Coordinates of C-alpha atoms in Angstrom, one line a residue:
M1 CA 82.0 -190.6 78.9
L2 CA 78.7 -189.3 77.9
K3 CA 75.7 -190.5 79.8
R4 CA 72.8 -191.3 77.6
T5 CA 69.4 -190.6 79.0
P6 CA 66.8 -193.1 78.0
S7 CA 64.7 -191.8 75.1
L8 CA 61.1 -191.1 75.7
G9 CA 59.9 -192.4 72.3
P10 CA 59.8 -196.1 73.0
A11 CA 58.1 -195.6 76.4
L12 CA 55.4 -193.4 74.8
Y13 CA 54.9 -195.9 72.1
L14 CA 54.5 -198.7 74.6
I15 CA 52.0 -196.7 76.7
G16 CA 50.1 -195.7 73.5
M17 CA 49.8 -199.4 72.4
L18 CA 48.7 -200.4 75.8
L19 CA 46.0 -197.8 75.9
I20 CA 44.8 -198.8 72.5
G21 CA 44.7 -202.4 73.5
L22 CA 42.7 -201.5 76.6
Y23 CA 40.2 -199.5 74.6
F24 CA 39.6 -202.3 72.1
T25 CA 39.2 -204.8 75.0
F26 CA 36.7 -202.5 76.7
A27 CA 34.8 -202.1 73.4
A28 CA 34.7 -205.8 72.9
V29 CA 33.1 -206.4 76.3
Q30 CA 31.0 -203.2 76.9
G31 CA 30.4 -201.8 73.5
D32 CA 27.3 -201.7 71.3
Y33 CA 28.3 -205.0 69.8
G34 CA 30.1 -206.4 72.8
V35 CA 29.7 -209.5 74.9
F36 CA 27.3 -207.9 77.4
R37 CA 25.1 -206.5 74.7
R38 CA 24.9 -209.9 73.0
A39 CA 23.8 -211.5 76.3
E40 CA 21.0 -208.8 76.6
V41 CA 19.9 -209.4 73.0
E42 CA 19.8 -213.2 73.5
A43 CA 17.7 -212.8 76.8
E44 CA 15.3 -210.4 75.0
A45 CA 15.0 -212.9 72.1
R46 CA 14.1 -215.7 74.5
G47 CA 11.4 -213.5 76.1
L48 CA 10.0 -212.6 72.7
E49 CA 10.0 -216.3 71.7
K50 CA 7.9 -217.1 74.8
E51 CA 5.5 -214.3 73.9
L52 CA 5.2 -215.5 70.4
A53 CA 4.4 -219.0 71.6
S54 CA 1.6 -217.8 73.8
L55 CA 0.2 -215.6 71.0
R56 CA 0.2 -218.6 68.7
E57 CA -1.7 -220.6 71.3
E58 CA -4.2 -217.8 71.6
V59 CA -4.6 -217.5 67.8
A60 CA -5.2 -221.3 67.6
R61 CA -7.8 -221.1 70.3
M62 CA -9.6 -218.2 68.6
E63 CA -9.4 -220.0 65.2
N64 CA -11.0 -223.0 66.8
L65 CA -13.8 -220.9 68.3
T66 CA -14.3 -219.1 64.9
R67 CA -14.5 -222.4 63.1
R68 CA -17.0 -223.8 65.6
L69 CA -19.2 -220.8 65.0
S70 CA -18.9 -220.8 61.2
D71 CA -21.6 -221.5 58.7
R72 CA -20.0 -224.9 57.7
Y73 CA -19.7 -226.2 61.3
L74 CA -22.0 -224.8 64.0
D75 CA -21.5 -225.9 67.6
L76 CA -24.9 -225.2 69.1
D77 CA -23.6 -225.5 72.7
L78 CA -21.0 -222.9 72.0
L79 CA -23.5 -220.6 70.2
D80 CA -25.8 -220.9 73.2
A81 CA -23.1 -220.1 75.7
R82 CA -21.8 -217.2 73.7
A83 CA -25.3 -215.7 73.2
R84 CA -26.0 -216.0 77.0
E85 CA -22.7 -214.3 77.7
V86 CA -23.2 -211.4 75.3
L87 CA -26.9 -210.9 76.0
G88 CA -26.8 -211.7 79.7
M89 CA -29.8 -214.0 79.5
I90 CA -30.6 -217.3 81.2
R91 CA -33.3 -219.9 80.9
A92 CA -36.2 -220.0 83.2
D93 CA -35.0 -223.3 84.8
E94 CA -31.4 -222.0 85.6
I95 CA -30.0 -220.4 88.7
V96 CA -27.1 -218.0 88.4
I97 CA -24.5 -217.9 91.2
R98 CA -22.1 -215.0 91.2

């Protein structure tokens, strides 16, 4: 009777397939397009959306001030306050507290 030794081919094939499966699993989780990167991108997108909202509010405020100082619509109180701020002047009957 001849004793047959188990062949090494199927074992190497199984180990190779297992390693390839582990590699693709790792890439799906940790890679450039993996789950963790997607979470980072979504968090960054939320931060940028908040920044965009605050910038839009600032633009709306500036547009309002610009419209109030335009030739078509002149807010004299705003013009007076702005001129005082820029020129650093006050009226004779005012007191400045700093």
